[in-house]
Structure formats: C-alpha cells, structure tokens
PDB file of C-alpha atoms in Angstrom:
ATOM      1  CA  MET A  16       1.927   7.649 -25.029  1.00 90.00           C
ATOM      2  CA  PHE A  17      -0.893   8.579 -22.616  1.00 92.00           C
ATOM      3  CA  TYR A  18      -4.215  10.049 -23.939  1.00 94.00           C
ATOM      4  CA  HIS A  19      -6.559  11.848 -21.676  1.00 96.00           C
ATOM      5  CA  ILE A  20     -10.367  11.790 -22.023  1.00 95.00           C
ATOM      6  CA  LYS A  21     -12.119  14.668 -20.404  1.00 96.00           C
ATOM      7  CA  GLU A  22     -15.009  12.520 -18.889  1.00 97.00           C
ATOM      8  CA  LEU A  23     -14.329  10.925 -15.468  1.00 98.00           C
ATOM      9  CA  ALA A  24     -13.968   7.219 -15.111  1.00 97.00           C
ATOM     10  CA  TYR A  25     -16.874   7.468 -12.740  1.00 98.00           C
ATOM     11  CA  GLN A  26     -18.980  10.333 -11.325  1.00 97.00           C
ATOM     12  CA  ALA A  27     -17.561  12.248  -8.400  1.00 98.00           C
ATOM     13  CA  LYS A  28     -20.104  14.613  -6.996  1.00 97.00           C
ATOM     14  CA  PRO A  29     -21.028  15.047  -3.271  1.00 97.00           C
ATOM     15  CA  GLU A  30     -24.469  16.127  -2.049  1.00 95.00           C
ATOM     16  CA  ARG A  31     -22.979  19.030   0.031  1.00 93.00           C
ATOM     17  CA  PRO A  32     -19.658  20.624   0.902  1.00 91.00           C
ATOM     18  CA  ASP A  33     -17.617  18.969   3.601  1.00 90.00           C
ATOM     19  CA  PRO A  34     -14.025  20.232   4.077  1.00 90.00           C
ATOM     20  CA  ILE A  35     -13.256  17.458   6.752  1.00 90.00           C
ATOM     21  CA  MET A  36     -14.176  14.817   4.224  1.00 94.00           C
ATOM     22  CA  ALA A  37     -12.054  16.450   1.676  1.00 95.00           C
ATOM     23  CA  ARG A  38      -9.140  16.180   4.116  1.00 94.00           C
ATOM     24  CA  ARG A  39     -10.067  12.533   4.727  1.00 96.00           C
ATOM     25  CA  LEU A  40      -9.961  11.680   0.992  1.00 98.00           C
ATOM     26  CA  GLN A  41      -6.542  13.173   0.719  1.00 97.00           C
ATOM     27  CA  GLU A  42      -5.377   9.813   2.325  1.00 98.00           C
ATOM     28  CA  LEU A  43      -6.808   7.922  -0.660  1.00 98.00           C
ATOM     29  CA  ILE A  44      -4.831  10.283  -3.034  1.00 98.00           C
ATOM     30  CA  GLY A  45      -1.435  10.747  -1.466  1.00 98.00           C
ATOM     31  CA  GLY A  46      -1.195   8.325   1.387  1.00 98.00           C
ATOM     32  CA  GLN A  47       1.214   5.414   1.552  1.00 98.00           C
ATOM     33  CA  PHE A  48      -1.517   3.021   0.163  1.00 98.00           C
ATOM     34  CA  GLY A  49      -3.277   5.851  -1.948  1.00 98.00           C
ATOM     35  CA  GLU A  50      -3.822   5.980  -5.703  1.00 98.00           C
ATOM     36  CA  MET A  51      -0.699   7.820  -6.245  1.00 98.00           C
ATOM     37  CA  SER A  52       1.322   4.920  -4.873  1.00 98.00           C
ATOM     38  CA  VAL A  53      -0.390   2.220  -6.798  1.00 98.00           C
ATOM     39  CA  MET A  54      -0.390   4.297 -10.056  1.00 98.00           C
ATOM     40  CA  ASN A  55       3.414   4.829  -9.763  1.00 98.00           C
ATOM     41  CA  GLN A  56       4.027   1.254  -8.560  1.00 98.00           C
ATOM     42  CA  TYR A  57       2.243  -0.422 -11.460  1.00 98.00           C
ATOM     43  CA  LEU A  58       3.690   1.890 -14.086  1.00 98.00           C
ATOM     44  CA  PHE A  59       7.234   1.587 -12.865  1.00 98.00           C
ATOM     45  CA  GLN A  60       6.890  -2.233 -12.573  1.00 98.00           C
ATOM     46  CA  ALA A  61       5.627  -2.267 -16.201  1.00 98.00           C
ATOM     47  CA  TRP A  62       8.376  -0.097 -17.626  1.00 97.00           C
ATOM     48  CA  GLY A  63      10.829  -2.427 -16.031  1.00 97.00           C
ATOM     49  CA  THR A  64       9.278  -5.679 -17.173  1.00 97.00           C
ATOM     50  CA  ARG A  65      11.390  -7.460 -19.619  1.00 93.00           C
ATOM     51  CA  SER A  66      10.194 -10.106 -22.183  1.00 91.00           C
ATOM     52  CA  HIS A  67       6.827 -10.667 -20.491  1.00 96.00           C
ATOM     53  CA  ASP A  68       4.334  -8.872 -22.675  1.00 96.00           C
ATOM     54  CA  LYS A  69       1.232 -10.306 -20.880  1.00 97.00           C
ATOM     55  CA  TYR A  70       2.244  -9.000 -17.404  1.00 98.00           C
ATOM     56  CA  ARG A  71       3.637  -5.797 -18.772  1.00 98.00           C
ATOM     57  CA  ASP A  72       0.232  -4.996 -20.381  1.00 98.00           C
ATOM     58  CA  LEU A  73      -1.685  -5.972 -17.164  1.00 98.00           C
ATOM     59  CA  LEU A  74       0.432  -3.493 -15.347  1.00 98.00           C
ATOM     60  CA  LEU A  75       0.086  -0.737 -17.816  1.00 98.00           C
ATOM     61  CA  ASP A  76      -3.610  -1.235 -17.975  1.00 98.00           C
ATOM     62  CA  THR A  77      -4.084  -1.004 -14.242  1.00 98.00           C
ATOM     63  CA  GLY A  78      -1.503   1.783 -13.642  1.00 98.00           C
ATOM     64  CA  THR A  79      -3.130   3.969 -16.218  1.00 98.00           C
ATOM     65  CA  GLU A  80      -6.693   3.226 -14.680  1.00 98.00           C
ATOM     66  CA  GLU A  81      -5.286   4.562 -11.406  1.00 98.00           C
ATOM     67  CA  ILE A  82      -4.482   7.826 -13.036  1.00 98.00           C
ATOM     68  CA  GLY A  83      -8.243   8.181 -13.614  1.00 98.00           C
ATOM     69  CA  HIS A  84      -8.913   7.238  -9.994  1.00 98.00           C
ATOM     70  CA  ILE A  85      -6.683  10.220  -8.804  1.00 98.00           C
ATOM     71  CA  GLU A  86      -8.590  12.499 -11.093  1.00 98.00           C
ATOM     72  CA  MET A  87     -11.935  11.298  -9.698  1.00 98.00           C
ATOM     73  CA  LEU A  88     -10.720  11.812  -6.062  1.00 98.00           C
ATOM     74  CA  ALA A  89      -9.264  15.277  -6.840  1.00 98.00           C
ATOM     75  CA  THR A  90     -12.459  16.236  -8.335  1.00 98.00           C
ATOM     76  CA  MET A  91     -14.343  15.116  -5.343  1.00 98.00           C
ATOM     77  CA  VAL A  92     -12.092  16.971  -3.017  1.00 97.00           C
ATOM     78  CA  ALA A  93     -12.497  20.177  -5.034  1.00 96.00           C
ATOM     79  CA  ARG A  94     -16.296  19.841  -5.040  1.00 96.00           C
ATOM     80  CA  LEU A  95     -16.243  19.188  -1.303  1.00 94.00           C
ATOM     81  CA  LEU A  96     -14.479  22.494  -0.906  1.00 91.00           C
ATOM     82  CA  ASP A  97     -16.903  24.414  -3.110  1.00 88.00           C
ATOM     83  CA  ASP A  98     -19.185  26.801  -1.449  1.00 75.00           C
ATOM     84  CA  ALA A  99     -17.335  26.351   1.869  1.00 64.00           C
ATOM     85  CA  PRO A 100     -15.121  29.539   1.834  1.00 56.00           C
ATOM     86  CA  VAL A 101     -12.850  29.648   4.879  1.00 60.00           C
ATOM     87  CA  THR A 102     -13.705  33.184   5.910  1.00 58.00           C
ATOM     88  CA  GLU A 103     -17.346  32.415   6.184  1.00 55.00           C
ATOM     89  CA  LEU A 104     -16.676  29.143   8.094  1.00 59.00           C
ATOM     90  CA  GLU A 105     -14.385  30.989  10.506  1.00 61.00           C
ATOM     91  CA  ALA A 106     -17.053  33.618  11.123  1.00 61.00           C
ATOM     92  CA  ALA A 107     -19.479  30.909  11.906  1.00 56.00           C
ATOM     93  CA  SER A 108     -17.146  29.038  14.107  1.00 57.00           C
ATOM     94  CA  ALA A 109     -16.645  32.215  16.288  1.00 62.00           C
ATOM     95  CA  LYS A 110     -20.470  31.686  17.280  1.00 63.00           C
ATOM     96  CA  ASP A 111     -20.612  28.042  17.271  1.00 61.00           C
ATOM     97  CA  PRO A 112     -18.223  25.627  19.098  1.00 63.00           C
ATOM     98  CA  VAL A 113     -19.400  22.752  17.002  1.00 56.00           C
ATOM     99  CA  MET A 114     -18.462  24.647  13.873  1.00 54.00           C
ATOM    100  CA  ALA A 115     -15.243  25.581  15.422  1.00 58.00           C
ATOM    101  CA  ALA A 116     -14.393  21.890  15.891  1.00 55.00           C
ATOM    102  CA  ILE A 117     -15.264  21.319  12.240  1.00 54.00           C
ATOM    103  CA  ILE A 118     -12.931  24.016  11.083  1.00 57.00           C
ATOM    104  CA  GLY A 119     -10.181  22.567  13.308  1.00 60.00           C
ATOM    105  CA  GLY A 120     -10.630  19.269  11.336  1.00 72.00           C
ATOM    106  CA  MET A 121     -10.021  20.659   7.867  1.00 80.00           C
ATOM    107  CA  ASP A 122      -6.837  20.848   6.053  1.00 83.00           C
ATOM    108  CA  PRO A 123      -5.717  24.528   6.110  1.00 80.00           C
ATOM    109  CA  GLN A 124      -3.480  23.945   3.031  1.00 84.00           C
ATOM    110  CA  HIS A 125      -6.705  23.469   0.881  1.00 85.00           C
ATOM    111  CA  ALA A 126      -7.327  27.104   1.519  1.00 79.00           C
ATOM    112  CA  ILE A 127      -3.789  28.455   1.811  1.00 78.00           C
ATOM    113  CA  VAL A 128      -1.725  26.474  -0.612  1.00 85.00           C
ATOM    114  CA  SER A 129      -3.848  24.858  -3.267  1.00 84.00           C
ATOM    115  CA  GLY A 130      -6.925  27.325  -3.628  1.00 84.00           C
ATOM    116  CA  LEU A 131      -9.614  24.776  -2.643  1.00 87.00           C
ATOM    117  CA  ALA A 132      -8.072  21.952  -4.600  1.00 91.00           C
ATOM    118  CA  ALA A 133      -6.604  18.596  -3.926  1.00 95.00           C
ATOM    119  CA  THR A 134      -2.964  18.233  -3.206  1.00 96.00           C
ATOM    120  CA  PRO A 135      -0.540  15.318  -3.764  1.00 96.00           C
ATOM    121  CA  LYS A 136      -0.298  14.774  -0.036  1.00 96.00           C
ATOM    122  CA  ASP A 137      -1.965  12.524   2.667  1.00 96.00           C
ATOM    123  CA  SER A 138      -4.599  13.528   5.190  1.00 94.00           C
ATOM    124  CA  ASN A 139      -2.067  15.096   7.502  1.00 93.00           C
ATOM    125  CA  GLY A 140      -0.659  17.246   4.721  1.00 94.00           C
ATOM    126  CA  ILE A 141       2.593  15.058   4.390  1.00 95.00           C
ATOM    127  CA  PRO A 142       3.776  14.993   0.741  1.00 97.00           C
ATOM    128  CA  TRP A 143       3.575  11.856  -1.225  1.00 98.00           C
ATOM    129  CA  ASN A 144       6.769   9.879  -1.122  1.00 97.00           C
ATOM    130  CA  ALA A 145       8.200   7.745  -3.926  1.00 97.00           C
ATOM    131  CA  GLY A 146       9.692   5.515  -1.238  1.00 98.00           C
ATOM    132  CA  TYR A 147       6.057   4.043  -0.912  1.00 98.00           C
ATOM    133  CA  ILE A 148       6.339   2.278  -4.186  1.00 98.00           C
ATOM    134  CA  ILE A 149       7.891  -1.182  -4.781  1.00 98.00           C
ATOM    135  CA  ALA A 150       9.202  -2.171  -8.238  1.00 98.00           C
ATOM    136  CA  GLY A 151      11.842  -4.762  -7.828  1.00 96.00           C
ATOM    137  CA  GLY A 152      12.071  -6.433 -11.226  1.00 96.00           C
ATOM    138  CA  ASN A 153      10.696  -9.837 -10.074  1.00 97.00           C
ATOM    139  CA  LEU A 154       7.228 -10.251 -11.197  1.00 98.00           C
ATOM    140  CA  LEU A 155       6.159 -12.568  -8.465  1.00 98.00           C
ATOM    141  CA  ALA A 156       7.608 -10.497  -5.747  1.00 98.00           C
ATOM    142  CA  ASP A 157       6.111  -7.378  -7.240  1.00 98.00           C
ATOM    143  CA  MET A 158       2.524  -8.918  -7.732  1.00 98.00           C
ATOM    144  CA  ARG A 159       2.637  -9.877  -4.108  1.00 98.00           C
ATOM    145  CA  SER A 160       3.415  -6.165  -3.289  1.00 98.00           C
ATOM    146  CA  ASN A 161       0.490  -5.169  -5.435  1.00 98.00           C
ATOM    147  CA  LEU A 162      -1.907  -7.410  -3.641  1.00 98.00           C
ATOM    148  CA  HIS A 163      -0.699  -5.941  -0.271  1.00 98.00           C
ATOM    149  CA  ALA A 164      -1.114  -2.362  -1.608  1.00 98.00           C
ATOM    150  CA  GLU A 165      -4.659  -3.006  -2.915  1.00 98.00           C
ATOM    151  CA  SER A 166      -5.592  -4.682   0.339  1.00 98.00           C
ATOM    152  CA  GLN A 167      -4.538  -1.788   2.482  1.00 98.00           C
ATOM    153  CA  GLY A 168      -5.972   0.774  -0.020  1.00 98.00           C
ATOM    154  CA  ARG A 169      -9.335  -1.016   0.007  1.00 98.00           C
ATOM    155  CA  LEU A 170      -9.359  -1.294   3.816  1.00 98.00           C
ATOM    156  CA  GLN A 171      -8.846   2.549   3.941  1.00 98.00           C
ATOM    157  CA  ALA A 172     -11.638   3.285   1.363  1.00 98.00           C
ATOM    158  CA  VAL A 173     -14.069   1.097   3.258  1.00 98.00           C
ATOM    159  CA  ARG A 174     -13.289   2.888   6.530  1.00 98.00           C
ATOM    160  CA  ILE A 175     -13.786   6.374   4.860  1.00 97.00           C
ATOM    161  CA  TYR A 176     -17.158   4.914   3.436  1.00 98.00           C
ATOM    162  CA  GLU A 177     -18.237   4.354   6.943  1.00 97.00           C
ATOM    163  CA  MET A 178     -17.346   7.856   7.989  1.00 95.00           C
ATOM    164  CA  THR A 179     -19.953   9.627   5.823  1.00 96.00           C
ATOM    165  CA  ASP A 180     -23.723   9.661   5.027  1.00 97.00           C
ATOM    166  CA  ASP A 181     -23.222  11.691   1.851  1.00 97.00           C
ATOM    167  CA  ARG A 182     -24.695   9.570  -0.861  1.00 98.00           C
ATOM    168  CA  GLY A 183     -22.525  11.160  -3.598  1.00 98.00           C
ATOM    169  CA  ILE A 184     -19.280  10.347  -1.694  1.00 98.00           C
ATOM    170  CA  LYS A 185     -20.568   6.762  -0.825  1.00 98.00           C
ATOM    171  CA  ASP A 186     -21.341   6.245  -4.506  1.00 98.00           C
ATOM    172  CA  MET A 187     -17.901   7.180  -5.730  1.00 98.00           C
ATOM    173  CA  LEU A 188     -16.214   5.183  -2.992  1.00 98.00           C
ATOM    174  CA  SER A 189     -18.428   2.228  -3.762  1.00 98.00           C
ATOM    175  CA  TYR A 190     -17.079   2.273  -7.329  1.00 98.00           C
ATOM    176  CA  LEU A 191     -13.452   2.542  -6.127  1.00 98.00           C
ATOM    177  CA  ILE A 192     -14.015  -0.304  -3.611  1.00 98.00           C
ATOM    178  CA  ALA A 193     -15.348  -2.519  -6.369  1.00 98.00           C
ATOM    179  CA  ARG A 194     -12.397  -1.880  -8.535  1.00 98.00           C
ATOM    180  CA  ASP A 195     -10.088  -2.580  -5.660  1.00 98.00           C
ATOM    181  CA  THR A 196     -11.982  -6.046  -5.465  1.00 98.00           C
ATOM    182  CA  MET A 197     -11.056  -6.670  -9.046  1.00 98.00           C
ATOM    183  CA  HIS A 198      -7.450  -5.540  -8.533  1.00 98.00           C
ATOM    184  CA  GLN A 199      -7.008  -7.822  -5.625  1.00 98.00           C
ATOM    185  CA  ASN A 200      -8.388 -10.765  -7.607  1.00 98.00           C
ATOM    186  CA  GLN A 201      -6.367 -10.032 -10.694  1.00 98.00           C
ATOM    187  CA  TRP A 202      -2.983  -9.846  -8.724  1.00 98.00           C
ATOM    188  CA  LEU A 203      -4.054 -13.075  -6.953  1.00 98.00           C
ATOM    189  CA  ALA A 204      -4.587 -14.617 -10.435  1.00 98.00           C
ATOM    190  CA  ALA A 205      -1.239 -13.343 -11.644  1.00 98.00           C
ATOM    191  CA  ILE A 206       0.424 -14.724  -8.487  1.00 98.00           C
ATOM    192  CA  HIS A 207      -1.121 -18.094  -8.948  1.00 98.00           C
ATOM    193  CA  GLU A 208       0.117 -18.232 -12.516  1.00 98.00           C
ATOM    194  CA  LEU A 209       3.593 -17.275 -11.663  1.00 98.00           C
ATOM    195  CA  GLU A 210       3.630 -19.631  -8.694  1.00 97.00           C
ATOM    196  CA  GLN A 211       2.685 -22.536 -11.097  1.00 97.00           C
ATOM    197  CA  GLN A 212       5.697 -21.602 -13.187  1.00 95.00           C
ATOM    198  CA  GLU A 213       8.318 -20.837 -10.452  1.00 94.00           C
ATOM    199  CA  ASN A 214       6.932 -22.301  -7.117  1.00 96.00           C
ATOM    200  CA  VAL A 215       6.286 -19.981  -4.210  1.00 97.00           C
ATOM    201  CA  VAL A 216       9.697 -18.867  -3.000  1.00 96.00           C
ATOM    202  CA  VAL A 217      11.274 -15.679  -4.517  1.00 96.00           C
ATOM    203  CA  PRO A 218      13.572 -15.754  -6.237  1.00 96.00           C
ATOM    204  CA  SER A 219      13.334 -19.261  -7.639  1.00 95.00           C
ATOM    205  CA  THR A 220      16.545 -18.981  -9.509  1.00 94.00           C
ATOM    206  CA  PHE A 221      18.907 -18.986  -6.404  1.00 95.00           C
ATOM    207  CA  PRO A 222      20.756 -22.397  -6.283  1.00 95.00           C
ATOM    208  CA  LYS A 223      19.254 -24.630  -3.471  1.00 93.00           C
ATOM    209  CA  GLU A 224      22.716 -25.948  -2.544  1.00 94.00           C
ATOM    210  CA  LEU A 225      23.826 -22.470  -1.565  1.00 97.00           C
ATOM    211  CA  GLU A 226      21.103 -22.154   1.079  1.00 96.00           C
ATOM    212  CA  LYS A 227      21.437 -23.370   4.609  1.00 95.00           C
ATOM    213  CA  ARG A 228      18.864 -26.108   4.059  1.00 96.00           C
ATOM    214  CA  GLU A 229      18.775 -27.405   7.562  1.00 95.00           C
ATOM    215  CA  VAL A 230      17.087 -24.215   8.748  1.00 96.00           C
ATOM    216  CA  SER A 231      14.893 -23.602   5.581  1.00 97.00           C
ATOM    217  CA  TYR A 232      11.714 -25.133   7.189  1.00 97.00           C
ATOM    218  CA  LEU A 233      12.112 -24.493  10.890  1.00 97.00           C
ATOM    219  CA  PHE A 234       9.576 -22.344  12.668  1.00 96.00           C
ATOM    220  CA  LEU A 235      11.548 -20.729  15.431  1.00 97.00           C
ATOM    221  CA  ASN A 236       9.643 -19.949  18.710  1.00 96.00           C
ATOM    222  CA  HIS A 237      11.083 -16.498  19.550  1.00 96.00           C
ATOM    223  CA  SER A 238       8.477 -15.327  22.040  1.00 96.00           C
ATOM    224  CA  MET A 239       6.872 -16.359  25.245  1.00 95.00           C
ATOM    225  CA  GLY A 240       4.127 -18.983  24.794  1.00 95.00           C
ATOM    226  CA  ASP A 241       3.756 -21.671  22.086  1.00 95.00           C
ATOM    227  CA  GLN A 242       0.330 -20.749  20.454  1.00 96.00           C
ATOM    228  CA  SER A 243       2.080 -20.436  17.125  1.00 97.00           C
ATOM    229  CA  SER A 244       2.763 -24.153  17.091  1.00 97.00           C
ATOM    230  CA  THR A 245      -0.832 -24.856  16.122  1.00 97.00           C
ATOM    231  CA  GLY A 246      -0.497 -23.074  12.824  1.00 97.00           C
ATOM    232  CA  ARG A 247      -0.088 -24.622   9.274  1.00 97.00           C
ATOM    233  CA  TRP A 248       3.484 -23.213   9.280  1.00 97.00           C
ATOM    234  CA  ALA A 249       4.570 -25.395  12.198  1.00 97.00           C
ATOM    235  CA  SER A 250       4.105 -28.886  10.934  1.00 97.00           C
ATOM    236  CA  GLY A 251       3.381 -30.800   7.734  1.00 98.00           C
ATOM    237  CA  PRO A 252       4.670 -30.301   4.148  1.00 98.00           C
ATOM    238  CA  SER A 253       6.165 -26.794   3.342  1.00 97.00           C
ATOM    239  CA  MET A 254       4.132 -24.666   0.998  1.00 97.00           C
ATOM    240  CA  ASP A 255       6.817 -25.083  -1.752  1.00 96.00           C
ATOM    241  CA  GLY A 256       6.531 -28.901  -1.422  1.00 96.00           C
ATOM    242  CA  LEU A 257      10.363 -29.084  -1.009  1.00 96.00           C
ATOM    243  CA  GLY A 258      10.503 -29.675   2.856  1.00 96.00           C
ATOM    244  CA  THR A 259       8.674 -30.364   6.019  1.00 98.00           C
ATOM    245  CA  PHE A 260       7.803 -27.684   8.567  1.00 98.00           C
ATOM    246  CA  GLN A 261       9.170 -28.286  12.056  1.00 97.00           C
ATOM    247  CA  TYR A 262       8.392 -26.239  15.213  1.00 97.00           C
ATOM    248  CA  VAL A 263      11.435 -25.379  17.485  1.00 97.00           C
ATOM    249  CA  LYS A 264      10.153 -24.537  20.932  1.00 96.00           C
ATOM    250  CA  ASP A 265      13.432 -23.860  22.519  1.00 95.00           C
ATOM    251  CA  VAL A 266      15.547 -21.991  19.932  1.00 95.00           C
ATOM    252  CA  PRO A 267      19.310 -22.602  20.385  1.00 94.00           C
ATOM    253  CA  PRO A 268      21.891 -20.094  19.285  1.00 94.00           C
ATOM    254  CA  PHE A 269      23.278 -20.997  15.967  1.00 93.00           C
ATOM    255  CA  GLY A 270      26.460 -18.905  16.532  1.00 95.00           C
ATOM    256  CA  PRO A 271      28.870 -17.987  19.320  1.00 95.00           C
ATOM    257  CA  ALA A 272      28.752 -14.646  21.202  1.00 95.00           C
ATOM    258  CA  PRO A 273      30.431 -11.844  19.187  1.00 94.00           C
ATOM    259  CA  LYS A 274      33.848 -10.522  20.163  1.00 92.00           C
ATOM    260  CA  LEU A 275      34.739  -7.289  18.304  1.00 89.00           C
ATOM    261  CA  LYS A 276      38.133  -5.663  18.006  1.00 90.00           C
ATOM    262  CA  PRO A 277      38.809  -2.361  19.516  1.00 88.00           C
ATOM    263  CA  ALA A 278      38.007   0.525  17.356  1.00 90.00           C
ATOM    264  CA  PRO A 279      40.940   2.448  15.927  1.00 92.00           C
ATOM    265  CA  PRO A 280      42.186   5.516  18.045  1.00 90.00           C
ATOM    266  CA  ALA A 281      40.875   7.898  15.544  1.00 94.00           C
ATOM    267  CA  GLU A 282      37.286   6.709  16.294  1.00 92.00           C
ATOM    268  CA  HIS A 283      37.647   7.861  19.943  1.00 91.00           C
ATOM    269  CA  ASP A 284      35.440   5.051  21.231  1.00 92.00           C
ATOM    270  CA  THR A 285      35.502   4.210  24.976  1.00 88.00           C
ATOM    271  CA  PRO A 286      38.949   2.608  25.637  1.00 83.00           C
ATOM    272  CA  PRO A 287      38.846  -1.032  26.689  1.00 76.00           C
ATOM    273  CA  ASN A 288      40.517  -0.490  30.146  1.00 76.00           C
ATOM    274  CA  VAL A 289      37.859   2.091  31.206  1.00 68.00           C
ATOM    275  CA  ILE A 290      35.139  -0.603  31.522  1.00 62.00           C
TER     276      ILE A 290
END
C-alpha cells in the first residue's frame, strides 16, 4: 500500500521562470539515470526479493522516497514554466535574437502536449523506457547496479547545478545531491555486507569446477600498449582471494579459426563456388 502526503519531501520553488532549465530538469525525471529509473528499479527489485526482509525493506524505503523526488522535480518544472507563456516569449523573440535562442532551447512539448507541466521523458523529449531498469533477482548484482545508477544520477544533478544561478533551483538540487550521497553510501554498505557473505563474484553459487579456471584470473592485453599492466588487476592476489592475477601481454587464440557449413539453399546465401 502506498500513502501520499500532500507536502513535498523538500521545497521546489525557483526564483524566476526558466523554460530552458525546465527542459534540463526533465533529464533528472525521465532520463536513463533519472528518478523514474531508480524508483522503478528499487521497487521491482524489492517486489522480487525473496526471504531477505532487511534488503527488501531497504529497497522499498528508497524506491518510495524516489517517488517523492519525482514529485519535487515535476513541481519545479511546472513552476519554471509559470508566467512564461509561449505566445509572449515568441513575440519577444521576434525582436530579440537572444530571446529567440532561448525559445529554441525550450521543450515545445511543455507547451503543446503537457500544458506547462513535466512529462515522463528526458531532456530531448524521449519517453522514459523500462529497459533502463535492472532487477535481476541477485541482491549483490542488483545493489551494484543501484550504486551505478546513483553515481550517474548524482553526476547529472551536479552538472545541472552548475548550469544555473537560480538559488531556488540550486537549493532543491543541493537536497537531491545530498540524498544521492546517502544512497551511494547505503548501496556500498549493502554491497559490503553481501560480499562478506558471498565473496565478490556474482553469482557465488555456480560450481567452481565447471568454470575454466585456467583463465579465471588472466588479464588479456587486447589493445596496443601495455599501460594496463601497472594496474591492481594485473598482478597479485585476486579480489576474491581465490586466485592470482596474471598479465598476458601477447594474447594467444584459445580456439581454431571457425569453418561454417554452407547455408541451406532456401536461405539464398552466396554459393561457395562464387567466391
């Protein structure tokens, strides 16, 4: 059950209208690493979590918080579009090339489609896609995906913060950036817990004897240069403690050249005697 409280999780009020910033904030709503993505990712991960109440509750708490973040951003977008009717802006742009450039930077769908309201789309008007979310059923793999999503989302929020001098927008973004700091830390804490239980390789349940162990800890130099040989991944104990990293400078082929049978006649491929 979800329960909505009418007050915002944090204030979302700009100093002045700004249709371009409204468009930029759409990325934090419906972009690949926006709030719609993390909201759905955490909730679907939670709904699929079996017999791990602590992690299920963690995911539900955070996914539900992200619903409130979307509401904050949608409110900010609507307020940025207040008192900035397109007809007046277009009239002004006819006289001022600078204003014309500003108009060209706004999202026309805010005026045409949504009636000066936020949309479930990114900053280019591309609809949010459920393919952005990851909910694979393995908690360690999912928590790592969550860390990645929060890292990219915080990066984008920080970049947008640098694009404005509006104190109201900066204030709201400062709150969201701080929550992203917490979320990155909590996913790291969950990852640490799970790695203590399972070790670092996902899934931990696959039998080691079924793995080609002779290549499990080889770093293969598949590009020109050998700068990668100086990394932690190229020598010393492996991160799972079950092997030793080795750097292979000249990578040998591990299989013969492929030879495929001719395709059946019905496929109408190029016949062998033509080449």
